[in-house]
CSV table of C-alpha atoms and ligand atoms in Angstrom, one decimal:
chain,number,residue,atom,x,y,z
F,1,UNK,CA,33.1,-108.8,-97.3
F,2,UNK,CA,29.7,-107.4,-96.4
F,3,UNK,CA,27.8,-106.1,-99.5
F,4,UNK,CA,25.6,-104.2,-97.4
F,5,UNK,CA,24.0,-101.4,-100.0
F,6,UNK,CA,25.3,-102.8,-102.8
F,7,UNK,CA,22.7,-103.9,-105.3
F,8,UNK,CA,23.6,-106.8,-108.0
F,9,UNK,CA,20.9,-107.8,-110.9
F,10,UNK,CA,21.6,-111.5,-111.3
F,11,UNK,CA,20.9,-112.2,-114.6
F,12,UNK,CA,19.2,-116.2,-114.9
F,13,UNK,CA,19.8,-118.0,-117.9
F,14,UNK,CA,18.5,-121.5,-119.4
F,15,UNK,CA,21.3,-123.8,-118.5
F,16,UNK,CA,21.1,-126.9,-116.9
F,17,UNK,CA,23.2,-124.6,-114.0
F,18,UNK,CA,20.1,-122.1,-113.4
F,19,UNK,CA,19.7,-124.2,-110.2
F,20,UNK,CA,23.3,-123.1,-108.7
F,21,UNK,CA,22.3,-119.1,-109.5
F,22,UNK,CA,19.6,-120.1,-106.4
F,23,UNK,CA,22.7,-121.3,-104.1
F,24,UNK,CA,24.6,-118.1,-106.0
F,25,UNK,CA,21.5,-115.8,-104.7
F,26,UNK,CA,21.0,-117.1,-101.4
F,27,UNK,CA,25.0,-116.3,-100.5
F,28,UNK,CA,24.2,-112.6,-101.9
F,29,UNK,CA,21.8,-112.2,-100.2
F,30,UNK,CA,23.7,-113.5,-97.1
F,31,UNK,CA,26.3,-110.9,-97.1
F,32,UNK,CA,23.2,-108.2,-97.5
F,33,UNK,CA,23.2,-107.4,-100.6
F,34,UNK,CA,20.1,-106.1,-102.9
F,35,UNK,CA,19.4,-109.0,-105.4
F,36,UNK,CA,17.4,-107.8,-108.0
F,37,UNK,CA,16.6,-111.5,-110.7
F,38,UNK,CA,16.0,-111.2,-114.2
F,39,UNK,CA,15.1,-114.7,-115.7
F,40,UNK,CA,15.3,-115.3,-119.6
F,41,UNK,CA,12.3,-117.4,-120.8
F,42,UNK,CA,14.7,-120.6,-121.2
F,43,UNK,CA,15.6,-120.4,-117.2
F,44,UNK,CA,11.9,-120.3,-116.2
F,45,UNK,CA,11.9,-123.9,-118.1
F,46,UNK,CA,15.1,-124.9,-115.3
F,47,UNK,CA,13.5,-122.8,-112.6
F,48,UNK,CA,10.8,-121.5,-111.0
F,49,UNK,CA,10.9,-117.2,-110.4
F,50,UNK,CA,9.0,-118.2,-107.3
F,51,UNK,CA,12.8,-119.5,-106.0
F,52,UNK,CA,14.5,-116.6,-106.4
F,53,UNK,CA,11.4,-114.3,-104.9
F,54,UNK,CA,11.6,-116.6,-102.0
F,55,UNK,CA,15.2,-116.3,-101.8
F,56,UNK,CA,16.1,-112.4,-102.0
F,57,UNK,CA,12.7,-111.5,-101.0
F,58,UNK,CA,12.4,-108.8,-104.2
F,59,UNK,CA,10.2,-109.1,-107.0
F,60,UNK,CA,12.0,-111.3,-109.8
F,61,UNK,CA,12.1,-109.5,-113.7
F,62,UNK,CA,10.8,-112.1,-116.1
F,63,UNK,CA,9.9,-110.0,-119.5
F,64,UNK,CA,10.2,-106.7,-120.7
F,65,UNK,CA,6.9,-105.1,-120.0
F,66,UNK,CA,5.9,-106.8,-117.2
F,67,UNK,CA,3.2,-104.5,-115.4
F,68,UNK,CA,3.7,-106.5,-112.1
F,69,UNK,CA,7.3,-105.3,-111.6
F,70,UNK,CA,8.1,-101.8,-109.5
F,71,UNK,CA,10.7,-101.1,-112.1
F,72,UNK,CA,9.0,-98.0,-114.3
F,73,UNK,CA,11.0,-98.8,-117.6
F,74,UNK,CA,12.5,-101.9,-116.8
F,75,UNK,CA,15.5,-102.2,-118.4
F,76,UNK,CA,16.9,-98.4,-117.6
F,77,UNK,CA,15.4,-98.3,-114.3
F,78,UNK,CA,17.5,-101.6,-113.0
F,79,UNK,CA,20.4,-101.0,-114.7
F,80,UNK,CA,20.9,-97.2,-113.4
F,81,UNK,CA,20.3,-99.2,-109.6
F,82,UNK,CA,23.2,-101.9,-110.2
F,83,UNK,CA,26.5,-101.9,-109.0
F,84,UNK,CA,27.4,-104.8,-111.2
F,85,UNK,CA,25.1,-107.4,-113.1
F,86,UNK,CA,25.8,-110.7,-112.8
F,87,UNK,CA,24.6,-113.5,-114.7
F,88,UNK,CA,25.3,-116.8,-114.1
F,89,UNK,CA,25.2,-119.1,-115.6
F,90,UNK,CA,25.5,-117.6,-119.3
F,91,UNK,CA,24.7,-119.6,-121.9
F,92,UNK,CA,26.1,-119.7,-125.2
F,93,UNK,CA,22.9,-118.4,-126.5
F,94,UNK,CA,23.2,-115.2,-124.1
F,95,UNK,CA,27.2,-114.8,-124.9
F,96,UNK,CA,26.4,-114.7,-128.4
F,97,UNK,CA,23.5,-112.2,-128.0
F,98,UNK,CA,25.8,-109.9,-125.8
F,99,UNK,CA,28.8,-109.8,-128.1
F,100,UNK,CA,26.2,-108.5,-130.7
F,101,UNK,CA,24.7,-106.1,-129.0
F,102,UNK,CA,21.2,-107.2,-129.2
F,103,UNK,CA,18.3,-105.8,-127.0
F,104,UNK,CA,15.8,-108.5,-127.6
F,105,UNK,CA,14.7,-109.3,-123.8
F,106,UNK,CA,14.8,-107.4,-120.9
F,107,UNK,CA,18.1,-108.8,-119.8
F,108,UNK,CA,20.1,-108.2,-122.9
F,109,UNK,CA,18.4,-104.7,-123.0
F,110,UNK,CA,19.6,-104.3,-119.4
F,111,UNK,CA,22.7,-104.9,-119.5
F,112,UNK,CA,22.9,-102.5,-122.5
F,113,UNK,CA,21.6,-99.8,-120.5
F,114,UNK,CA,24.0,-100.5,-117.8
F,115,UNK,CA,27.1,-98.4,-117.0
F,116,UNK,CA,28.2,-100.8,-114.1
F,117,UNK,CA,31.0,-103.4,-114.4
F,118,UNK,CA,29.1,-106.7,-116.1
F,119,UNK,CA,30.3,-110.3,-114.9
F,120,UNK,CA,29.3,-113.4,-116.5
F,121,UNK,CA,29.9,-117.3,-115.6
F,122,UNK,CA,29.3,-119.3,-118.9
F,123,UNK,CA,28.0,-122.8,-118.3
F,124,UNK,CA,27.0,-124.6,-121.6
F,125,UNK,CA,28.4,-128.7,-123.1
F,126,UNK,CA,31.8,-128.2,-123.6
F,127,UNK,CA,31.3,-128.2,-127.9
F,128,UNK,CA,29.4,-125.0,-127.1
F,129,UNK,CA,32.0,-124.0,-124.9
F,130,UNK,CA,35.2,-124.9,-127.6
F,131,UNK,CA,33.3,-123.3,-131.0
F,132,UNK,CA,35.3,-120.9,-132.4
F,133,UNK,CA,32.1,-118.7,-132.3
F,134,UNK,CA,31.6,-119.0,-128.5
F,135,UNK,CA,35.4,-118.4,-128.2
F,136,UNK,CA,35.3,-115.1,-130.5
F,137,UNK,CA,32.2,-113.6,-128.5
F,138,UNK,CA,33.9,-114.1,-125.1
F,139,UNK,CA,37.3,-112.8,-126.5
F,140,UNK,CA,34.9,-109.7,-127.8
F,141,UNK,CA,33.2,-109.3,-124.6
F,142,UNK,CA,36.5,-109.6,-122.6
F,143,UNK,CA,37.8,-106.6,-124.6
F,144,UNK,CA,35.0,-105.0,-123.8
F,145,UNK,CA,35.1,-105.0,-120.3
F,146,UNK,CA,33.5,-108.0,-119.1
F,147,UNK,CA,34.5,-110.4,-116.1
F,148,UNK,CA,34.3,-114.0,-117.0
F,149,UNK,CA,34.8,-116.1,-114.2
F,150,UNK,CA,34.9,-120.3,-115.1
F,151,UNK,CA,33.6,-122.2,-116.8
F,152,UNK,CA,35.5,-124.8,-114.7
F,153,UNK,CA,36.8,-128.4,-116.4
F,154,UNK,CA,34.9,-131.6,-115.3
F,155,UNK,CA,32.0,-133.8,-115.7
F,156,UNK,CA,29.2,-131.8,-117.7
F,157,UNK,CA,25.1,-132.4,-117.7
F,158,UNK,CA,25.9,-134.2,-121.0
F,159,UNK,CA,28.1,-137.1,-119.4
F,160,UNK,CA,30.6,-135.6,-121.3
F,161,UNK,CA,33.8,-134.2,-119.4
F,162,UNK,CA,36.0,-130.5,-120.2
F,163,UNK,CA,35.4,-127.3,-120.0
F,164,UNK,CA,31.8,-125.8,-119.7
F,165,UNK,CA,30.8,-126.4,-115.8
F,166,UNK,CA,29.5,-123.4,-114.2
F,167,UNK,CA,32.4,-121.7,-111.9
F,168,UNK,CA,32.0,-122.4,-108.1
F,169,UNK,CA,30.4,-120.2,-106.1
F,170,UNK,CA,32.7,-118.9,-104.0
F,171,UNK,CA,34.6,-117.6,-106.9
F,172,UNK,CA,31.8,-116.1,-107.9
F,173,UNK,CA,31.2,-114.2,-105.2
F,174,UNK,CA,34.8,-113.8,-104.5
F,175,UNK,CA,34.8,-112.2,-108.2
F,176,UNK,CA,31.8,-109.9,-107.4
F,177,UNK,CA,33.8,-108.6,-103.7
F,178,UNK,CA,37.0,-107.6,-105.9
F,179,UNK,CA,35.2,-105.9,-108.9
F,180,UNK,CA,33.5,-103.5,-106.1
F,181,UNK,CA,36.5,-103.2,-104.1
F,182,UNK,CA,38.3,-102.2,-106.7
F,183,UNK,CA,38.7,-98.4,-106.2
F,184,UNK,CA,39.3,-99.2,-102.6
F,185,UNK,CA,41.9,-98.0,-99.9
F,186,UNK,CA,44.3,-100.3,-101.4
F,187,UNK,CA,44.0,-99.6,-104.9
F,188,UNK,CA,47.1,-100.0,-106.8
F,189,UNK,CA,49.1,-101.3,-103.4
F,190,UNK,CA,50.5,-104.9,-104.0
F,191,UNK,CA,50.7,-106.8,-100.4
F,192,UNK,CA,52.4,-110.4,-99.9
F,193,UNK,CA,50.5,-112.4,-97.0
F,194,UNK,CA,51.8,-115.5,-95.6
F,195,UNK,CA,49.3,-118.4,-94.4
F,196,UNK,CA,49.8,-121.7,-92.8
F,197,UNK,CA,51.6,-124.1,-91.0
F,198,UNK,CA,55.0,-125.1,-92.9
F,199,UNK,CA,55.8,-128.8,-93.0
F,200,UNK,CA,59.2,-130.0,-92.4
F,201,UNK,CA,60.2,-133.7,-93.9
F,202,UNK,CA,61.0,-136.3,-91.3
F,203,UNK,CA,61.3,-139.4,-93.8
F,204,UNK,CA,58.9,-140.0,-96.9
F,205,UNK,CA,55.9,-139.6,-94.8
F,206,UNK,CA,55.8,-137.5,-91.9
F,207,UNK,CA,56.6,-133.9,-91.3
F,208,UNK,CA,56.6,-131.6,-87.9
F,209,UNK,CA,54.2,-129.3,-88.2
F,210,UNK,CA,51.7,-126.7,-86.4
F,211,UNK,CA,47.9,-126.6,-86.1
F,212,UNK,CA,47.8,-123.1,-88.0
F,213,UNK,CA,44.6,-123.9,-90.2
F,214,UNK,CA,45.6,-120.5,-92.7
F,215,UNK,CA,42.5,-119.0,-92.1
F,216,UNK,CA,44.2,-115.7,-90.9
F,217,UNK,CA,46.0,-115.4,-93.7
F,218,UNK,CA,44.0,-116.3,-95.9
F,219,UNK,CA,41.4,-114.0,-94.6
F,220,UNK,CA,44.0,-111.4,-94.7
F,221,UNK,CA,44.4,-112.2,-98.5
F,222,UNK,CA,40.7,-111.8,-99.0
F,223,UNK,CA,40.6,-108.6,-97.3
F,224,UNK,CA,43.2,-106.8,-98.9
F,225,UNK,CA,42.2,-108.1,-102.2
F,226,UNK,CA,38.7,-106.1,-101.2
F,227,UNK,CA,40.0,-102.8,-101.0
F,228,UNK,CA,41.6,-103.0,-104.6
F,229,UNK,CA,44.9,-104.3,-103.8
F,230,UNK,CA,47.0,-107.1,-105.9
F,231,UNK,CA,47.6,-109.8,-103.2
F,232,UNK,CA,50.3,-112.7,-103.1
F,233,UNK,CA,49.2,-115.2,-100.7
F,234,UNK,CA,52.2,-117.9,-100.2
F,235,UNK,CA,50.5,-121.0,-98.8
F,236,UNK,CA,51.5,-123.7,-96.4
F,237,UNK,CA,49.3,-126.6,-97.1
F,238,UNK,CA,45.5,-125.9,-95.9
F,239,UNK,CA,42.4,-127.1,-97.5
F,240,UNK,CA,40.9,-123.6,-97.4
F,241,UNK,CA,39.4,-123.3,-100.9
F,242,UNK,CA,42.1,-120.6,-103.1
F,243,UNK,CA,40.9,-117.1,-102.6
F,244,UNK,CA,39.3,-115.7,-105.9
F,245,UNK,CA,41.7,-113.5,-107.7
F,246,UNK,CA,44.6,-113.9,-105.6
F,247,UNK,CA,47.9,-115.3,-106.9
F,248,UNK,CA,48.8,-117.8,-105.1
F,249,UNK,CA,52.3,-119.7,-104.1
F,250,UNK,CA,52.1,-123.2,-102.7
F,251,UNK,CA,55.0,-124.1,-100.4
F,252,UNK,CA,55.7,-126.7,-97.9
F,253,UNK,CA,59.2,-125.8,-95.7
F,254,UNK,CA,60.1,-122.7,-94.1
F,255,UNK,CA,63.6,-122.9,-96.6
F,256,UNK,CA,60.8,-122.6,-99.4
F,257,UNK,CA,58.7,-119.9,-97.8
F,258,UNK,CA,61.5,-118.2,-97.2
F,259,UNK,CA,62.8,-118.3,-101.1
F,260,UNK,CA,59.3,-117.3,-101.8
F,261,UNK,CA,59.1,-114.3,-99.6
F,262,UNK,CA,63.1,-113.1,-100.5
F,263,UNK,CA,61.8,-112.9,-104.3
F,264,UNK,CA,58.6,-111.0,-104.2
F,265,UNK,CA,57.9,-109.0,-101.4
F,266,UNK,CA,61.2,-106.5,-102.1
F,267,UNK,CA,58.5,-105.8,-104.5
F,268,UNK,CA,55.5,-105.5,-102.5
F,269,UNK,CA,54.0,-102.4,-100.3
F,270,UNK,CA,53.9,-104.8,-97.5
F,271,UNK,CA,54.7,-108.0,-95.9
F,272,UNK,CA,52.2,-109.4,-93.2
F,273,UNK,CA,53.9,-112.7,-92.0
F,274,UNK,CA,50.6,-114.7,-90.6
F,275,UNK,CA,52.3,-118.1,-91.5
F,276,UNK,CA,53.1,-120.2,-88.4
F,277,UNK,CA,56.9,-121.2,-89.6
F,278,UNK,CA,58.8,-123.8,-88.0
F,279,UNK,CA,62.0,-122.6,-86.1
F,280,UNK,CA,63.2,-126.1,-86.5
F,281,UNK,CA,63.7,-129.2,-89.1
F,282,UNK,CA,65.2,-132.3,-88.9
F,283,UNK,CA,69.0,-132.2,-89.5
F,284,UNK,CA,68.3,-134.7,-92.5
F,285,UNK,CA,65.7,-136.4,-94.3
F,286,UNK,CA,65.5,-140.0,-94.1
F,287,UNK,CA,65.4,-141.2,-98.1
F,288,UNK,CA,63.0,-144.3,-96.8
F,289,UNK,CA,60.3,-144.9,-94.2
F,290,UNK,CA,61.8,-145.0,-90.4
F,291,UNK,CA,61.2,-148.1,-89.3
F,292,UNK,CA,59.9,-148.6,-85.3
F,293,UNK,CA,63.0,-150.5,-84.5
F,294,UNK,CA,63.8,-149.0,-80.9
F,295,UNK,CA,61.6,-147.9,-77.9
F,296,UNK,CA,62.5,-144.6,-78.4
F,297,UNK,CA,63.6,-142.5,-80.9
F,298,UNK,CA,65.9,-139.0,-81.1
F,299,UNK,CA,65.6,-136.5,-83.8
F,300,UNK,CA,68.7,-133.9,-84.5
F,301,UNK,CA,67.0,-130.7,-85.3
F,302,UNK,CA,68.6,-127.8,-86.9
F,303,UNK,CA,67.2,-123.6,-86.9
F,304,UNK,CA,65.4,-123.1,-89.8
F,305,UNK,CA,66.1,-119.3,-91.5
F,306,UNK,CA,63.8,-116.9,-89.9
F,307,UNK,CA,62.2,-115.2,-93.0
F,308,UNK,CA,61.4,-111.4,-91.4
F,309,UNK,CA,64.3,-111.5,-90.1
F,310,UNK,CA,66.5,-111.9,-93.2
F,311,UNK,CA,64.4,-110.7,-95.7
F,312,UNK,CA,65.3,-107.2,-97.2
F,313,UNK,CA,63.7,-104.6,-98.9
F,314,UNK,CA,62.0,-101.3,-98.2
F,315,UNK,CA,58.2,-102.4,-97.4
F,316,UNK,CA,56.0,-102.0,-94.5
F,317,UNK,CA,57.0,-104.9,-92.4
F,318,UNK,CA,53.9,-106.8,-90.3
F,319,UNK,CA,54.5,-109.7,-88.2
F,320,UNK,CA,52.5,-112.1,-85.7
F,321,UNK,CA,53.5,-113.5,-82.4
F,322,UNK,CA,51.4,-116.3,-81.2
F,323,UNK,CA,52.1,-116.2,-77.3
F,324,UNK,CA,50.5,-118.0,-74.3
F,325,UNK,CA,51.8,-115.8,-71.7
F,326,UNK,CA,53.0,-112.3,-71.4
F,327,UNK,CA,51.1,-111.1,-74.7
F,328,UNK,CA,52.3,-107.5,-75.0
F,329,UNK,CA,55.7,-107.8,-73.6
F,330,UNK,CA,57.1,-110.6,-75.8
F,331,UNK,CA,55.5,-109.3,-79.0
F,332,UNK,CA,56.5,-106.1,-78.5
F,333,UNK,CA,60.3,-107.7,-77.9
F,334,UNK,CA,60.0,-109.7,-81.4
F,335,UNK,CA,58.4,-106.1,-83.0
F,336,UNK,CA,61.8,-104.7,-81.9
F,337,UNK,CA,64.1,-107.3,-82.3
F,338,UNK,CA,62.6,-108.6,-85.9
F,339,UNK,CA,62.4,-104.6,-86.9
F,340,UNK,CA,58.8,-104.5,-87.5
F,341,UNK,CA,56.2,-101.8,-88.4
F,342,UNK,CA,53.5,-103.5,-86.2
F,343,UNK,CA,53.0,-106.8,-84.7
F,344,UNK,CA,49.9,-108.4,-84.5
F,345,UNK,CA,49.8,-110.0,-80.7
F,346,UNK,CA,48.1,-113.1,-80.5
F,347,UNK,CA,46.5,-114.6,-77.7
F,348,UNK,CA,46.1,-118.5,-78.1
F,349,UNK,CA,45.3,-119.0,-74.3
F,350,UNK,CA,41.8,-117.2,-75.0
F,351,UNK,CA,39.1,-119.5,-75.7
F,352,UNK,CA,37.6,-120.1,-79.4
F,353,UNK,CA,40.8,-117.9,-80.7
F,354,UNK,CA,44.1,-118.6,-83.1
F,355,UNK,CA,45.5,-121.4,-84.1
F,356,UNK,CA,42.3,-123.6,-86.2
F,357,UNK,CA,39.7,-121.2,-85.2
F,358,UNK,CA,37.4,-118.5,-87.0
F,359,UNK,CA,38.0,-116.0,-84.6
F,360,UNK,CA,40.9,-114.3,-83.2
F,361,UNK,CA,41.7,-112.3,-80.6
F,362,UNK,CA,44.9,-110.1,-80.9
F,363,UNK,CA,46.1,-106.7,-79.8
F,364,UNK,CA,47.9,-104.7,-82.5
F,365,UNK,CA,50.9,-103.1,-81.6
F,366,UNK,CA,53.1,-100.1,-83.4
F,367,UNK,CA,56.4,-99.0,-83.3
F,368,UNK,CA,55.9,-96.6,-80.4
F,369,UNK,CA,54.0,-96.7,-77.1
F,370,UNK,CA,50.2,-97.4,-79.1
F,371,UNK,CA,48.4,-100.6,-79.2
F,372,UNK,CA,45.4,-101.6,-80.7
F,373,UNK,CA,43.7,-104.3,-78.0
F,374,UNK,CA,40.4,-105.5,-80.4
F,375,UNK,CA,37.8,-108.4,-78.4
F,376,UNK,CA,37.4,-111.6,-80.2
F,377,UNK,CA,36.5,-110.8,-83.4
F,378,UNK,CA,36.1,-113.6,-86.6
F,379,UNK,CA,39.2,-113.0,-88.7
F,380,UNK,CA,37.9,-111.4,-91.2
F,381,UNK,CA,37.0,-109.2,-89.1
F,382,UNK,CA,41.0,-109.1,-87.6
F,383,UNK,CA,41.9,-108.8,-91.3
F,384,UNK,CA,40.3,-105.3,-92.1
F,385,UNK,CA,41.4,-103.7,-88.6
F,386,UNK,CA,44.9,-105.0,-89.5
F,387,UNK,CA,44.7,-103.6,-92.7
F,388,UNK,CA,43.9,-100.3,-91.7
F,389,UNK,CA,46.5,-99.8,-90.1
F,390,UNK,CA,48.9,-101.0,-93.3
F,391,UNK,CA,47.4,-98.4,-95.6
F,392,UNK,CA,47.8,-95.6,-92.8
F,393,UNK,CA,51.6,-96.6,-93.4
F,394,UNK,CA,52.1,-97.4,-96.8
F,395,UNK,CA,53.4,-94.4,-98.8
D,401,LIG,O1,46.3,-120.2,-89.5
D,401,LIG,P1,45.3,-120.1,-88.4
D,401,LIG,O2,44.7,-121.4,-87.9
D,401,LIG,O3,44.2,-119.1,-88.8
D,401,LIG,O4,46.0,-119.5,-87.1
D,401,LIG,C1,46.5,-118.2,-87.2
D,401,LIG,C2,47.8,-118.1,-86.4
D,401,LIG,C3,47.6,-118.3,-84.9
D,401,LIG,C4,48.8,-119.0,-87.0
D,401,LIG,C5,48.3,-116.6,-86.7
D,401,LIG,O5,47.4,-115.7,-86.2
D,401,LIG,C6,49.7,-116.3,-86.0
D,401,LIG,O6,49.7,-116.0,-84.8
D,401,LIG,N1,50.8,-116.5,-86.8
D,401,LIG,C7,52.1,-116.4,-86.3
D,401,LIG,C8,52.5,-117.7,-85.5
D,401,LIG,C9,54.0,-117.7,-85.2
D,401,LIG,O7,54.7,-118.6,-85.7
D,401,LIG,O8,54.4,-116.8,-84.4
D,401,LIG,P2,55.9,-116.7,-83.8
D,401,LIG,O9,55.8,-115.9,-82.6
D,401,LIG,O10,56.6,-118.1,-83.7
D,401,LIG,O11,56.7,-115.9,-85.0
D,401,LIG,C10,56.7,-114.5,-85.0
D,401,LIG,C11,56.7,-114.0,-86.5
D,401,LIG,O12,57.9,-114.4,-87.1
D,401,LIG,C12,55.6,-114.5,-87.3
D,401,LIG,O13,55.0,-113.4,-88.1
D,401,LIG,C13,56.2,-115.6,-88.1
D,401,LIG,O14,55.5,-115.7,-89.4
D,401,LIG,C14,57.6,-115.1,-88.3
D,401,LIG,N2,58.6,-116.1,-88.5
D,401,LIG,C15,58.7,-117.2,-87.6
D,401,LIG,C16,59.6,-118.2,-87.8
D,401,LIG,C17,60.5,-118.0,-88.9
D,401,LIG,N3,61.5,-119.0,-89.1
D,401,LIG,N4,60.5,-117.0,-89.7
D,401,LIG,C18,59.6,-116.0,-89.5
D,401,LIG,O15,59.5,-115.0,-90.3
């Protein structure tokens, strides 16, 4: 998601972590957003406001009447500007403060002046992390509105391991996209997405498969969740990192997608099918190892169920149909025959598109004569034209 004109005040605090809010700034500022830094005293010790300066190209808040700073009076000035305040990492020290309400530094003051949604990603040794005391503030701030994204559970600064490691950064930022998406298009919709290549058993260890990589779905998921929906995302294997705030359902055969799909998306607004499911499994699954025995070997494979077809329920129906030759003809045919709202025409013969890549280029096709012929785009991309056209038909 672009965060062109948005504008986030990352708040800097003195953990060990400060360094990762420079990583954290950088990928803000990547997807064009306004970074305005606040640094506590502790994080200057971690830190250098020279980093951050360098790295949103904006002056960088570092007390509260600091006569360098374009803010007029700081602490109402940038919190009227911000779409959300971040700050990461938040240290005990800072959670406490917060909970309290105290407006002893310009960030603390800032955030009390703010109207805008407030995110925070402790980091602190994971004694810090388990006090009761810590645990009452974040319970308090929780109830109070704020985001807390993380800590995550590993190896801490202290050599100690558990809870307390600043959150990754793409859930982070994945965090930040759905709090300002929030109120969008999709608000209140709930959309199931389907990603992947499923694996059929042959013995213990191998499965037929596909080279679907789930980065259109999973773009897809990202996407939708965006514009405010609640997204189900039911996952082949992939080693795409889990979308941020997306529930997820891990699957491996087309049986089990299908289960999946059958028991949630009869609750959904809409099903977009971008899962390459195999038509076929082996009749049986060997209980040991196949041996190489002969020259040659013969599989028995038997249909697997075809999930849109089969799958009932009053929701706007999306499919996909990866074709090498006669795009529009045959997916138009499986629109029809599959009883689709709109199928999403894939061209794998084009170069740098479908199956693995990060683009895709796809024409998307309705129930009557229109179609939607897009150049290659990267999926993400796909994803939002795709999704246009769901929430011009969901009710
Ligand atoms: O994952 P990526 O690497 O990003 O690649 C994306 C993609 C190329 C896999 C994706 O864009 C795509 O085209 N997905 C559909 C691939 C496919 O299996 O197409 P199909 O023409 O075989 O199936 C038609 C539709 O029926 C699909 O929506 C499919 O999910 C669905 N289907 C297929 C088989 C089955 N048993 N049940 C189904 O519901």
């Amino acid at each position: 998601m672009t965060l062109s004109g948005k504008t986030i005040i990352l708040g800097v605090t003195g953990s060990i972590a400060a360094y990762k809010a420079a990583e954290l700034a950088s990928r803000l500022v990547q997807r064009e957003a306004n970074v305005n830094t606040i640094m506590t005293e502790a994080a200057m010790r971690f830190i250098s406001p020279l980093t951050f300066r360098s790295l949103t190209g904006r002056p960088v808040v570092t007390g509260m009447f600091d006569l360098n700073s374009e803010f007029s009076i700081e602490h109402v000035s940038l919190a009227e500007a911000a779409d959300i305040v971040v700050i990461a990492p938040a240290t005990a020290n800072i959670i406490a403060k917060l909970a309290s309400g105290l407006a002893d530094d310009i960030l603390c003051s800032t955030v009390l002046a703010t109207k805008s949604s407030v995110l925070i990603a402790p980091a602190m040794n994971v004694n810090m992390y388990e006090n009761r005391i810590t645990q009452n503030n974040l319970s308090e701030l929780k109830s109070r509105g704020f985001i807390v994204v993380g800590p995550d559970t590993g190896r801490l600064a202290s050599g100690e391991a558990g809870p307390g490691r600043f959150a990754g950064i793409s859930d982070i930022t994945g965090s930040i996209c759905q709090v300002l998406g929030r109120k969008g298009d999709l608000a209140h919709k709930h959309i199931v997405i389907t990603a992947g290549g499923t694996q059929e058993s042959i013995d213990p260890v191998r499965y037929i498969s596909n080279r679907s990589s789930g980065k259109m779905g999973y773009a897809l998921a990202e996407a939708a969740r965006d514009r405010g929906a609640e997204v189900t995302l039911i996952t082949a294997p992939s080693s795409l990192i889990k979308p941020y705030g997306v529930e997820l359902y891990s699957i491996n055969t087309a049986q089990e997608m299908y289960q999946a799909v059958r028991d949630i998306a009869p609750r959904a607004g809409a099903l977009i099918m971008a899962a390459a499911v195999a038509d076929y499994r082996p009749a049986s699954v060997a209980k040991d190892k196949i041996k190489k025995a002969n020259s040659s070997l013969t599989l028995n494979l038997v249909n697997t169920p075809d999930i849109l077809d089969n799958v009932k329920g009053d929701f706007v129906r999306v499919g996909f149909a990866a074709e090498s030759e006669h795009l529009v003809e045959n997916a138009r045919a499986k629109l029809q025959r599959k009883n689709l709202d709109l199928i999403i025409a894939n061209d794998i013969t084009a170069e740098g598109s479908g199956f693995g890549a990060d683009n895709n280029e796809v024409v998307i096709i309705g129930r009557g004569d229109a179609k939607n012929k897009l150049p290659l785009l990267p999926k993400r991309e796909v994803a939002d034209k795709i999704l246009d056209e769901v929430a011009a038909l969901l009710p």
